[in-house]
Tab-separated table of N, CA and C and ligand atoms in Angstrom:
chain	number	residue	atom	x	y	z
A	1	GLU	N	18.948	5.929	1.542
A	1	GLU	CA	18.718	5.188	2.774
A	1	GLU	C	18.423	3.729	2.483
A	2	LYS	N	18.703	2.881	3.492
A	2	LYS	CA	18.509	1.445	3.300
A	2	LYS	C	17.163	1.013	3.872
A	3	PHE	N	16.439	0.218	3.128
A	3	PHE	CA	15.127	-0.248	3.606
A	3	PHE	C	14.761	-1.542	2.906
A	4	ASP	N	13.750	-2.222	3.460
A	4	ASP	CA	13.272	-3.468	2.876
A	4	ASP	C	12.097	-3.138	1.944
A	5	LEU	N	12.278	-3.440	0.672
A	5	LEU	CA	11.246	-3.144	-0.331
A	5	LEU	C	9.904	-3.794	-0.017
A	6	LYS	N	9.968	-4.945	0.616
A	6	LYS	CA	8.744	-5.653	0.999
A	6	LYS	C	7.860	-4.774	1.895
A	7	ASP	N	8.491	-4.051	2.815
A	7	ASP	CA	7.726	-3.193	3.737
A	7	ASP	C	7.053	-2.044	2.996
A	8	VAL	N	7.764	-1.476	2.027
A	8	VAL	CA	7.182	-0.402	1.223
A	8	VAL	C	5.964	-0.927	0.460
A	9	LEU	N	6.122	-2.090	-0.160
A	9	LEU	CA	5.016	-2.647	-0.948
A	9	LEU	C	3.828	-2.992	-0.056
A	10	LEU	N	4.105	-3.525	1.133
A	10	LEU	CA	3.006	-3.825	2.062
A	10	LEU	C	2.247	-2.558	2.437
A	11	GLU	N	2.975	-1.476	2.678
A	11	GLU	CA	2.337	-0.203	3.023
A	11	GLU	C	1.484	0.334	1.877
A	12	VAL	N	2.038	0.276	0.682
A	12	VAL	CA	1.308	0.786	-0.487
A	12	VAL	C	0.034	-0.024	-0.708
A	13	ILE	N	0.164	-1.350	-0.623
A	13	ILE	CA	-0.995	-2.220	-0.852
A	13	ILE	C	-2.054	-1.960	0.210
A	14	ASP	N	-1.605	-1.815	1.444
A	14	ASP	CA	-2.523	-1.522	2.533
A	14	ASP	C	-3.304	-0.224	2.248
A	15	GLU	N	-2.587	0.761	1.779
A	15	GLU	CA	-3.192	2.055	1.490
A	15	GLU	C	-4.177	1.996	0.311
A	16	LEU	N	-3.912	1.105	-0.655
A	16	LEU	CA	-4.756	1.049	-1.855
A	16	LEU	C	-5.869	0.008	-1.772
A	17	GLU	N	-5.869	-0.733	-0.675
A	17	GLU	CA	-6.819	-1.838	-0.515
A	17	GLU	C	-8.280	-1.381	-0.671
A	18	GLN	N	-8.604	-0.242	-0.087
A	18	GLN	CA	-9.987	0.267	-0.144
A	18	GLN	C	-10.421	0.595	-1.557
A	19	LYS	N	-9.517	1.273	-2.254
A	19	LYS	CA	-9.766	1.636	-3.641
A	19	LYS	C	-10.001	0.369	-4.488
A	20	ALA	N	-9.234	-0.665	-4.201
A	20	ALA	CA	-9.378	-1.935	-4.934
A	20	ALA	C	-10.704	-2.601	-4.597
A	21	GLU	N	-11.043	-2.592	-3.318
A	21	GLU	CA	-12.286	-3.240	-2.883
A	21	GLU	C	-13.511	-2.611	-3.536
A	22	LYS	N	-13.462	-1.300	-3.668
A	22	LYS	CA	-14.584	-0.591	-4.304
A	22	LYS	C	-14.848	-1.091	-5.709
A	23	ARG	N	-13.766	-1.521	-6.376
A	23	ARG	CA	-13.896	-2.014	-7.745
A	23	ARG	C	-13.952	-3.549	-7.771
A	24	ASP	N	-13.972	-4.148	-6.574
A	24	ASP	CA	-13.954	-5.603	-6.461
A	24	ASP	C	-12.708	-6.212	-7.116
A	25	VAL	N	-11.601	-5.475	-7.008
A	25	VAL	CA	-10.320	-5.968	-7.541
A	25	VAL	C	-9.516	-6.564	-6.385
A	26	LEU	N	-8.953	-7.737	-6.625
A	26	LEU	CA	-8.176	-8.430	-5.600
A	26	LEU	C	-6.686	-8.177	-5.822
A	27	ILE	N	-6.016	-7.735	-4.770
A	27	ILE	CA	-4.562	-7.548	-4.869
A	27	ILE	C	-3.860	-8.717	-4.183
A	28	ARG	N	-3.009	-9.413	-4.912
A	28	ARG	CA	-2.203	-10.480	-4.309
A	28	ARG	C	-0.752	-10.034	-4.295
A	29	PHE	N	-0.106	-10.303	-3.172
A	29	PHE	CA	1.311	-9.937	-3.043
A	29	PHE	C	2.128	-11.195	-2.811
A	30	TYR	N	3.007	-11.503	-3.732
A	30	TYR	CA	3.842	-12.701	-3.642
A	30	TYR	C	5.285	-12.327	-3.328
A	31	TYR	N	5.824	-12.910	-2.263
A	31	TYR	CA	7.255	-12.779	-1.979
A	31	TYR	C	7.647	-13.906	-1.037
A	32	ASP	N	8.916	-14.221	-1.002
A	32	ASP	CA	9.413	-15.286	-0.141
A	32	ASP	C	9.497	-14.752	1.292
A	33	LYS	N	8.687	-15.334	2.185
A	33	LYS	CA	8.589	-14.812	3.544
A	33	LYS	C	9.845	-15.062	4.381
A	34	ASP	N	10.706	-15.945	3.894
A	34	ASP	CA	11.955	-16.207	4.616
A	34	ASP	C	13.075	-15.247	4.216
A	35	LYS	N	12.763	-14.392	3.276
A	35	LYS	CA	13.811	-13.521	2.742
A	35	LYS	C	13.602	-12.064	3.126
A	36	THR	N	14.672	-11.302	2.985
A	36	THR	CA	14.544	-9.851	3.097
A	36	THR	C	14.891	-9.259	1.731
A	37	PHE	N	14.460	-8.033	1.506
A	37	PHE	CA	14.627	-7.423	0.174
A	37	PHE	C	15.190	-6.014	0.330
A	38	PHE	N	16.350	-5.938	0.966
A	38	PHE	CA	16.935	-4.621	1.219
A	38	PHE	C	17.520	-3.988	-0.030
A	39	THR	N	17.322	-2.689	-0.098
A	39	THR	CA	17.924	-1.905	-1.174
A	39	THR	C	18.314	-0.557	-0.607
A	40	THR	N	19.098	0.190	-1.367
A	40	THR	CA	19.402	1.554	-0.973
A	40	THR	C	18.827	2.489	-2.029
A	41	ALA	N	17.922	3.357	-1.604
A	41	ALA	CA	17.246	4.262	-2.529
A	41	ALA	C	16.515	5.312	-1.699
A	42	ASP	N	15.866	6.246	-2.376
A	42	ASP	CA	15.021	7.219	-1.687
A	42	ASP	C	13.679	6.533	-1.399
A	43	ARG	N	13.449	6.196	-0.145
A	43	ARG	CA	12.288	5.385	0.211
A	43	ARG	C	10.964	6.034	-0.214
A	44	ASP	N	10.828	7.323	0.054
A	44	ASP	CA	9.574	8.019	-0.297
A	44	ASP	C	9.314	7.974	-1.800
A	45	LYS	N	10.374	8.124	-2.556
A	45	LYS	CA	10.205	8.136	-4.020
A	45	LYS	C	9.854	6.741	-4.542
A	46	ILE	N	10.447	5.717	-3.943
A	46	ILE	CA	10.127	4.348	-4.365
A	46	ILE	C	8.710	3.981	-3.914
A	47	PHE	N	8.301	4.543	-2.797
A	47	PHE	CA	6.907	4.395	-2.366
A	47	PHE	C	5.986	4.966	-3.453
A	48	ARG	N	6.330	6.122	-3.936
A	48	ARG	CA	5.552	6.813	-4.959
A	48	ARG	C	5.499	6.016	-6.270
A	49	VAL	N	6.615	5.462	-6.658
A	49	VAL	CA	6.676	4.620	-7.865
A	49	VAL	C	5.726	3.436	-7.707
A	50	SER	N	5.810	2.759	-6.564
A	50	SER	CA	4.986	1.572	-6.319
A	50	SER	C	3.511	1.950	-6.286
A	51	GLN	N	3.230	3.075	-5.662
A	51	GLN	CA	1.858	3.563	-5.548
A	51	GLN	C	1.259	3.880	-6.929
A	52	ASN	N	2.031	4.524	-7.771
A	52	ASN	CA	1.547	4.853	-9.118
A	52	ASN	C	1.269	3.582	-9.920
A	53	LEU	N	2.191	2.624	-9.859
A	53	LEU	CA	2.028	1.406	-10.661
A	53	LEU	C	0.856	0.563	-10.168
A	54	ILE	N	0.752	0.398	-8.848
A	54	ILE	CA	-0.315	-0.450	-8.318
A	54	ILE	C	-1.657	0.256	-8.477
A	55	SER	N	-1.661	1.567	-8.329
A	55	SER	CA	-2.932	2.277	-8.492
A	55	SER	C	-3.399	2.231	-9.954
A	56	ASN	N	-2.474	2.298	-10.905
A	56	ASN	CA	-2.857	2.106	-12.316
A	56	ASN	C	-3.421	0.705	-12.556
A	57	ALA	N	-2.771	-0.289	-11.951
A	57	ALA	CA	-3.202	-1.686	-12.155
A	57	ALA	C	-4.623	-1.906	-11.645
A	58	ILE	N	-5.006	-1.131	-10.635
A	58	ILE	CA	-6.384	-1.203	-10.118
A	58	ILE	C	-7.312	-0.404	-11.040
A	59	LYS	N	-6.895	0.828	-11.306
A	59	LYS	CA	-7.714	1.776	-12.066
A	59	LYS	C	-8.054	1.276	-13.473
A	60	TYR	N	-7.059	0.665	-14.143
A	60	TYR	CA	-7.292	0.231	-15.517
A	60	TYR	C	-7.645	-1.251	-15.608
A	61	ASN	N	-8.062	-1.808	-14.484
A	61	ASN	CA	-8.525	-3.190	-14.474
A	61	ASN	C	-10.032	-3.200	-14.685
A	62	HIS	N	-10.583	-4.359	-14.903
A	62	HIS	CA	-12.036	-4.452	-14.967
A	62	HIS	C	-12.556	-4.796	-13.578
A	63	ASP	N	-13.823	-4.537	-13.312
A	63	ASP	CA	-14.392	-4.872	-12.011
A	63	ASP	C	-14.245	-6.380	-11.805
A	64	GLY	N	-13.811	-6.763	-10.619
A	64	GLY	CA	-13.606	-8.174	-10.336
A	64	GLY	C	-12.254	-8.684	-10.814
A	65	GLY	N	-11.410	-7.797	-11.280
A	65	GLY	CA	-10.084	-8.185	-11.796
A	65	GLY	C	-9.077	-8.485	-10.689
A	66	GLU	N	-7.876	-8.799	-11.119
A	66	GLU	CA	-6.820	-9.119	-10.161
A	66	GLU	C	-5.540	-8.353	-10.451
A	67	VAL	N	-4.858	-8.023	-9.372
A	67	VAL	CA	-3.550	-7.398	-9.478
A	67	VAL	C	-2.560	-8.298	-8.746
A	68	GLU	N	-1.486	-8.645	-9.402
A	68	GLU	CA	-0.439	-9.437	-8.760
A	68	GLU	C	0.808	-8.593	-8.607
A	69	VAL	N	1.239	-8.443	-7.372
A	69	VAL	CA	2.491	-7.761	-7.102
A	69	VAL	C	3.488	-8.848	-6.719
A	70	ARG	N	4.633	-8.856	-7.376
A	70	ARG	CA	5.592	-9.925	-7.149
A	70	ARG	C	6.953	-9.307	-6.836
A	71	LEU	N	7.532	-9.727	-5.720
A	71	LEU	CA	8.854	-9.235	-5.342
A	71	LEU	C	9.816	-10.419	-5.319
A	72	THR	N	10.848	-10.345	-6.122
A	72	THR	CA	11.837	-11.433	-6.172
A	72	THR	C	13.222	-10.804	-6.123
A	73	SER	N	14.224	-11.648	-5.920
A	73	SER	CA	15.574	-11.097	-5.983
A	73	SER	C	16.459	-12.033	-6.781
A	74	ASN	N	17.385	-11.465	-7.491
A	74	ASN	CA	18.426	-12.274	-8.106
A	74	ASN	C	19.749	-11.823	-7.506
A	75	LYS	N	20.820	-12.232	-8.079
A	75	LYS	CA	22.126	-12.001	-7.454
A	75	LYS	C	22.316	-10.552	-6.981
A	76	ASN	N	22.025	-9.619	-7.858
A	76	ASN	CA	22.357	-8.230	-7.544
A	76	ASN	C	21.163	-7.313	-7.381
A	77	GLN	N	19.975	-7.839	-7.671
A	77	GLN	CA	18.846	-6.926	-7.732
A	77	GLN	C	17.573	-7.430	-7.071
A	78	GLN	N	16.804	-6.461	-6.573
A	78	GLN	CA	15.444	-6.744	-6.111
A	78	GLN	C	14.529	-6.352	-7.273
A	79	VAL	N	13.624	-7.237	-7.602
A	79	VAL	CA	12.784	-7.009	-8.771
A	79	VAL	C	11.312	-6.929	-8.359
A	80	VAL	N	10.657	-5.863	-8.762
A	80	VAL	CA	9.229	-5.677	-8.463
A	80	VAL	C	8.436	-5.773	-9.763
A	81	GLU	N	7.399	-6.595	-9.741
A	81	GLU	CA	6.523	-6.740	-10.900
A	81	GLU	C	5.094	-6.437	-10.490
A	82	VAL	N	4.417	-5.636	-11.281
A	82	VAL	CA	3.003	-5.344	-11.021
A	82	VAL	C	2.213	-5.764	-12.250
A	83	LYS	N	1.381	-6.771	-12.052
A	83	LYS	CA	0.671	-7.360	-13.181
A	83	LYS	C	-0.837	-7.202	-12.996
A	84	ASP	N	-1.499	-6.796	-14.055
A	84	ASP	CA	-2.957	-6.724	-13.975
A	84	ASP	C	-3.559	-7.536	-15.105
A	85	ASN	N	-4.825	-7.891	-14.963
A	85	ASN	CA	-5.489	-8.566	-16.079
A	85	ASN	C	-6.600	-7.679	-16.648
A	86	GLY	N	-6.238	-6.402	-16.786
A	86	GLY	CA	-7.138	-5.404	-17.351
A	86	GLY	C	-7.138	-5.430	-18.870
A	87	LYS	N	-7.455	-4.283	-19.452
A	87	LYS	CA	-7.655	-4.257	-20.904
A	87	LYS	C	-6.379	-4.226	-21.733
A	88	GLY	N	-5.249	-3.974	-21.086
A	88	GLY	CA	-3.993	-3.933	-21.818
A	88	GLY	C	-3.806	-2.620	-22.566
A	89	ILE	N	-2.641	-2.450	-23.173
A	89	ILE	CA	-2.291	-1.210	-23.861
A	89	ILE	C	-1.840	-1.552	-25.283
A	90	PRO	N	-2.453	-0.948	-26.292
A	90	PRO	CA	-2.054	-1.227	-27.676
A	90	PRO	C	-0.585	-0.870	-27.913
A	91	PRO	N	0.109	-1.642	-28.764
A	91	PRO	CA	1.534	-1.420	-29.020
A	91	PRO	C	1.864	0.026	-29.409
A	92	GLU	N	0.981	0.667	-30.178
A	92	GLU	CA	1.292	2.033	-30.642
A	92	GLU	C	1.230	3.051	-29.503
A	93	ASP	N	0.525	2.722	-28.437
A	93	ASP	CA	0.468	3.627	-27.279
A	93	ASP	C	1.582	3.333	-26.273
A	94	LEU	N	2.023	2.080	-26.300
A	94	LEU	CA	2.954	1.597	-25.279
A	94	LEU	C	4.202	2.469	-25.147
A	95	LYS	N	4.696	2.947	-26.299
A	95	LYS	CA	5.928	3.727	-26.218
A	95	LYS	C	5.669	5.162	-25.773
A	96	ARG	N	4.400	5.549	-25.657
A	96	ARG	CA	4.113	6.944	-25.310
A	96	ARG	C	3.545	7.146	-23.901
A	97	ILE	N	3.195	6.066	-23.225
A	97	ILE	CA	2.516	6.225	-21.928
A	97	ILE	C	3.385	6.859	-20.845
A	98	PHE	N	4.708	6.905	-21.095
A	98	PHE	CA	5.591	7.519	-20.100
A	98	PHE	C	5.758	9.022	-20.339
A	99	GLU	N	5.144	9.517	-21.418
A	99	GLU	CA	5.186	10.957	-21.672
A	99	GLU	C	4.188	11.643	-20.752
A	100	ARG	N	4.544	12.856	-20.337
A	100	ARG	CA	3.626	13.619	-19.492
A	100	ARG	C	2.304	13.863	-20.215
A	101	PHE	N	1.233	13.673	-19.498
A	101	PHE	CA	-0.146	13.932	-19.960
A	101	PHE	C	-0.645	12.996	-21.054
A	102	TYR	N	0.190	12.004	-21.431
A	102	TYR	CA	-0.281	11.069	-22.462
A	102	TYR	C	-1.215	10.036	-21.842
A	103	ARG	N	-2.379	9.863	-22.441
A	103	ARG	CA	-3.335	8.889	-21.936
A	103	ARG	C	-3.938	8.136	-23.115
A	104	VAL	N	-4.092	6.824	-22.939
A	104	VAL	CA	-4.698	6.000	-23.971
A	104	VAL	C	-6.203	6.263	-23.930
A	105	GLU	N	-6.824	6.417	-25.064
A	105	GLU	CA	-8.271	6.699	-25.102
A	105	GLU	C	-8.630	7.845	-24.168
A	106	LYS	N	-8.352	9.036	-24.640
A	106	LYS	CA	-8.498	10.251	-23.812
A	106	LYS	C	-9.781	10.314	-22.977
A	107	SER	N	-10.912	10.107	-23.644
A	107	SER	CA	-12.173	10.326	-22.934
A	107	SER	C	-12.350	9.302	-21.818
A	108	ARG	N	-12.003	8.076	-22.131
A	108	ARG	CA	-12.141	7.016	-21.160
A	108	ARG	C	-11.245	7.252	-19.942
A	109	SER	N	-10.016	7.664	-20.204
A	109	SER	CA	-9.084	7.931	-19.121
A	109	SER	C	-9.562	9.105	-18.288
A	110	ARG	N	-10.138	10.101	-18.945
A	110	ARG	CA	-10.600	11.288	-18.221
A	110	ARG	C	-11.700	10.918	-17.228
A	111	GLU	N	-12.558	10.013	-17.677
A	111	GLU	CA	-13.617	9.521	-16.789
A	111	GLU	C	-13.048	8.950	-15.487
A	112	LYS	N	-11.897	8.291	-15.627
A	112	LYS	CA	-11.302	7.621	-14.489
A	112	LYS	C	-10.533	8.573	-13.584
A	113	GLY	N	-10.388	9.824	-14.017
A	113	GLY	CA	-9.692	10.797	-13.208
A	113	GLY	C	-8.188	10.642	-13.290
A	114	GLY	N	-7.489	11.669	-12.826
A	114	GLY	CA	-6.033	11.658	-12.891
A	114	GLY	C	-5.566	12.642	-13.939
A	115	THR	N	-4.242	12.785	-14.045
A	115	THR	CA	-3.706	13.828	-14.900
A	115	THR	C	-2.835	13.295	-16.025
A	116	GLY	N	-2.474	12.027	-15.947
A	116	GLY	CA	-1.568	11.488	-16.964
A	116	GLY	C	-0.116	11.755	-16.630
A	117	LEU	N	0.155	11.982	-15.344
A	117	LEU	CA	1.526	12.267	-14.922
A	117	LEU	C	2.198	11.090	-14.229
A	118	GLY	N	1.368	10.150	-13.738
A	118	GLY	CA	1.891	9.053	-12.911
A	118	GLY	C	3.107	8.343	-13.490
A	119	LEU	N	2.992	7.870	-14.705
A	119	LEU	CA	4.083	7.095	-15.293
A	119	LEU	C	5.290	7.958	-15.671
A	120	ALA	N	5.039	9.241	-15.987
A	120	ALA	CA	6.164	10.147	-16.262
A	120	ALA	C	6.992	10.319	-14.988
A	121	ILE	N	6.301	10.396	-13.858
A	121	ILE	CA	6.982	10.518	-12.561
A	121	ILE	C	7.751	9.234	-12.238
A	122	VAL	N	7.096	8.101	-12.479
A	122	VAL	CA	7.734	6.791	-12.262
A	122	VAL	C	9.051	6.704	-13.042
A	123	LYS	N	8.967	7.052	-14.308
A	123	LYS	CA	10.140	6.976	-15.179
A	123	LYS	C	11.245	7.900	-14.672
A	124	HIS	N	10.861	9.117	-14.336
A	124	HIS	CA	11.811	10.113	-13.855
A	124	HIS	C	12.511	9.650	-12.570
A	125	ILE	N	11.732	9.142	-11.631
A	125	ILE	CA	12.307	8.692	-10.352
A	125	ILE	C	13.266	7.522	-10.571
A	126	LEU	N	12.844	6.554	-11.379
A	126	LEU	CA	13.704	5.385	-11.587
A	126	LEU	C	14.984	5.779	-12.321
A	127	GLU	N	14.882	6.698	-13.262
A	127	GLU	CA	16.084	7.151	-13.963
A	127	GLU	C	17.059	7.808	-13.000
A	128	ALA	N	16.509	8.573	-12.057
A	128	ALA	CA	17.355	9.207	-11.040
A	128	ALA	C	18.035	8.170	-10.149
A	129	HIS	N	17.499	6.943	-10.139
A	129	HIS	CA	18.102	5.842	-9.386
A	129	HIS	C	18.906	4.915	-10.305
A	130	LYS	N	19.209	5.405	-11.494
A	130	LYS	CA	19.941	4.617	-12.492
A	130	LYS	C	19.229	3.314	-12.822
A	131	SER	N	17.909	3.340	-12.696
A	131	SER	CA	17.109	2.168	-13.014
A	131	SER	C	16.143	2.553	-14.125
A	132	LYS	N	15.286	1.639	-14.499
A	132	LYS	CA	14.278	2.001	-15.501
A	132	LYS	C	13.027	1.156	-15.325
A	133	ILE	N	11.982	1.620	-15.972
A	133	ILE	CA	10.716	0.909	-15.908
A	133	ILE	C	10.549	0.089	-17.188
A	134	SER	N	10.091	-1.151	-17.053
A	134	SER	CA	9.801	-1.968	-18.232
A	134	SER	C	8.323	-2.291	-18.247
A	135	VAL	N	7.801	-2.475	-19.430
A	135	VAL	CA	6.391	-2.820	-19.541
A	135	VAL	C	6.191	-3.815	-20.673
A	136	SER	N	5.306	-4.758	-20.445
A	136	SER	CA	4.829	-5.577	-21.555
A	136	SER	C	3.328	-5.699	-21.392
A	137	SER	N	2.631	-5.673	-22.501
A	137	SER	CA	1.186	-5.619	-22.416
A	137	SER	C	0.550	-6.317	-23.608
A	138	THR	N	-0.565	-6.944	-23.360
A	138	THR	CA	-1.321	-7.584	-24.427
A	138	THR	C	-2.760	-7.084	-24.340
A	139	VAL	N	-3.235	-6.525	-25.448
A	139	VAL	CA	-4.608	-6.012	-25.456
A	139	VAL	C	-5.573	-7.153	-25.162
A	140	GLY	N	-6.467	-6.901	-24.218
A	140	GLY	CA	-7.452	-7.907	-23.846
A	140	GLY	C	-6.971	-8.854	-22.760
A	141	LYS	N	-5.673	-8.822	-22.447
A	141	LYS	CA	-5.151	-9.723	-21.410
A	141	LYS	C	-4.614	-9.003	-20.183
A	142	GLY	N	-3.934	-7.884	-20.414
A	142	GLY	CA	-3.403	-7.136	-19.290
A	142	GLY	C	-1.968	-6.691	-19.495
A	143	SER	N	-1.398	-6.145	-18.441
A	143	SER	CA	-0.078	-5.533	-18.529
A	143	SER	C	0.801	-5.948	-17.359
A	144	ILE	N	2.100	-5.919	-17.589
A	144	ILE	CA	3.058	-6.119	-16.507
A	144	ILE	C	4.068	-4.983	-16.541
A	145	PHE	N	4.153	-4.244	-15.438
A	145	PHE	CA	5.163	-3.206	-15.284
A	145	PHE	C	6.198	-3.733	-14.294
A	146	SER	N	7.474	-3.505	-14.567
A	146	SER	CA	8.473	-3.955	-13.608
A	146	SER	C	9.669	-3.011	-13.521
A	147	PHE	N	10.300	-3.043	-12.362
A	147	PHE	CA	11.536	-2.276	-12.172
A	147	PHE	C	12.409	-3.011	-11.167
A	148	SER	N	13.672	-2.689	-11.163
A	148	SER	CA	14.548	-3.317	-10.180
A	148	SER	C	15.460	-2.295	-9.531
A	149	LEU	N	15.907	-2.645	-8.347
A	149	LEU	CA	16.799	-1.786	-7.577
A	149	LEU	C	17.938	-2.659	-7.046
A	150	PRO	N	19.066	-2.063	-6.772
A	150	PRO	CA	20.203	-2.865	-6.321
A	150	PRO	C	19.905	-3.605	-5.015
A	151	ALA	N	20.329	-4.852	-4.945
A	151	ALA	CA	20.158	-5.620	-3.713
A	151	ALA	C	21.261	-5.231	-2.734
A	152	GLU	N	20.854	-5.112	-1.501
A	152	GLU	CA	21.768	-4.681	-0.441
A	152	GLU	C	21.807	-5.799	0.595
A	153	LYS	N	22.997	-6.103	1.077
A	153	LYS	CA	23.085	-7.124	2.130
A	153	LYS	C	22.313	-6.649	3.358
A	154	GLU	N	21.699	-7.592	4.058
A	154	GLU	CA	20.890	-7.197	5.208
A	154	GLU	C	21.728	-6.525	6.284
A	155	LYS	N	22.884	-7.113	6.551
A	155	LYS	CA	23.748	-6.560	7.600
A	155	LYS	C	25.031	-6.049	7.003
A	156	LYS	N	25.376	-4.885	7.423
A	156	LYS	CA	26.667	-4.335	7.022
A	156	LYS	C	27.429	-4.062	8.302
A	157	LYS	N	27.932	-5.120	8.903
A	157	LYS	CA	28.582	-5.027	10.218
A	157	LYS	C	29.636	-3.935	10.266
A	158	GLU	N	30.448	-3.876	9.199
A	158	GLU	CA	31.567	-2.936	9.204
A	158	GLU	C	31.120	-1.477	9.307
A	159	GLU	N	29.847	-1.232	9.022
A	159	GLU	CA	29.373	0.157	9.079
A	159	GLU	C	28.745	0.509	10.419
A	160	GLU	N	28.539	-0.508	11.239
A	160	GLU	CA	27.863	-0.244	12.507
A	160	GLU	C	28.807	0.350	13.558
B	201	LIG	P1	-2.403	9.869	-12.979
B	201	LIG	O1	-1.451	8.717	-12.796
B	201	LIG	O2	-1.701	11.160	-13.113
B	201	LIG	O3	-3.501	9.861	-11.998
B	201	LIG	P2	-3.037	8.419	-15.361
B	201	LIG	O4	-3.185	7.163	-14.570
B	201	LIG	O5	-3.967	8.642	-16.509
B	201	LIG	O6	-3.150	9.679	-14.396
B	201	LIG	P3	-0.371	7.509	-15.997
B	201	LIG	O7	-0.289	6.745	-14.736
B	201	LIG	O8	0.843	8.274	-16.425
B	201	LIG	O9	-1.566	8.559	-15.956
B	201	LIG	O10	-0.751	6.526	-17.178
B	201	LIG	C1	-0.822	7.024	-18.519
B	201	LIG	C2	-1.849	6.254	-19.328
B	201	LIG	O11	-1.378	4.927	-19.556
B	201	LIG	C3	-3.193	6.073	-18.618
B	201	LIG	O12	-4.039	7.158	-18.853
B	201	LIG	C4	-3.725	4.793	-19.237
B	201	LIG	O13	-4.343	5.101	-20.467
B	201	LIG	C5	-2.441	4.012	-19.529
B	201	LIG	N1	-2.161	2.988	-18.488
B	201	LIG	C6	-1.339	3.113	-17.427
B	201	LIG	N2	-1.276	1.988	-16.692
B	201	LIG	C7	-2.094	1.107	-17.302
B	201	LIG	C8	-2.467	-0.253	-17.043
B	201	LIG	N3	-1.982	-0.935	-15.983
B	201	LIG	N4	-3.351	-0.843	-17.910
B	201	LIG	C9	-3.833	-0.159	-18.986
B	201	LIG	N5	-3.518	1.118	-19.280
B	201	LIG	C10	-2.661	1.747	-18.457
B	202	LIG	MG1	-1.681	6.710	-13.076
């Protein structure tokens, strides 16, 4: 189905706002307000991907931290970036966080709750959309997760 990614991200952020406030984490959402960000994908599943990434960015942030969600588009793609300034992920863990049940620092993660499935689901959903998840992270500085989906023209007159 066709939808505007901006609307999905606004909904997810709205839903996670309380959780962020409890930790005194500020969520900023950057996108060009004059633009639309249409794509064709399974909306519920992309909602889930966004929810997992943004909820991780809150959960693994420090109190008073910030989460930046950035939506941009290039010629063919809508690009979503979720950036946090939390503790970051060591390089040796980075390649394993997409495995089911894999968690960095087991005890610490357990304290925070969850099952260690979020990113495995993210990866699975994006692969089913012929897309993928990218991550870059620096210990002590934070992480950036990103994915892209095909850009769709706003109007498809010939289909109406
Ligand atoms: P669930 O998502 O099922 O509630 P979870 O958050 O532990 O549990 P994942 O979302 O799959 O599971 O993440 C796997 C692990 O990767 C986490 O336990 C955490 O150690 C690490 N991780 C994920 N996102 C971040 C992040 N933004 N910053 C630092 N570490 C992260
Ligand atoms: Mg998670």
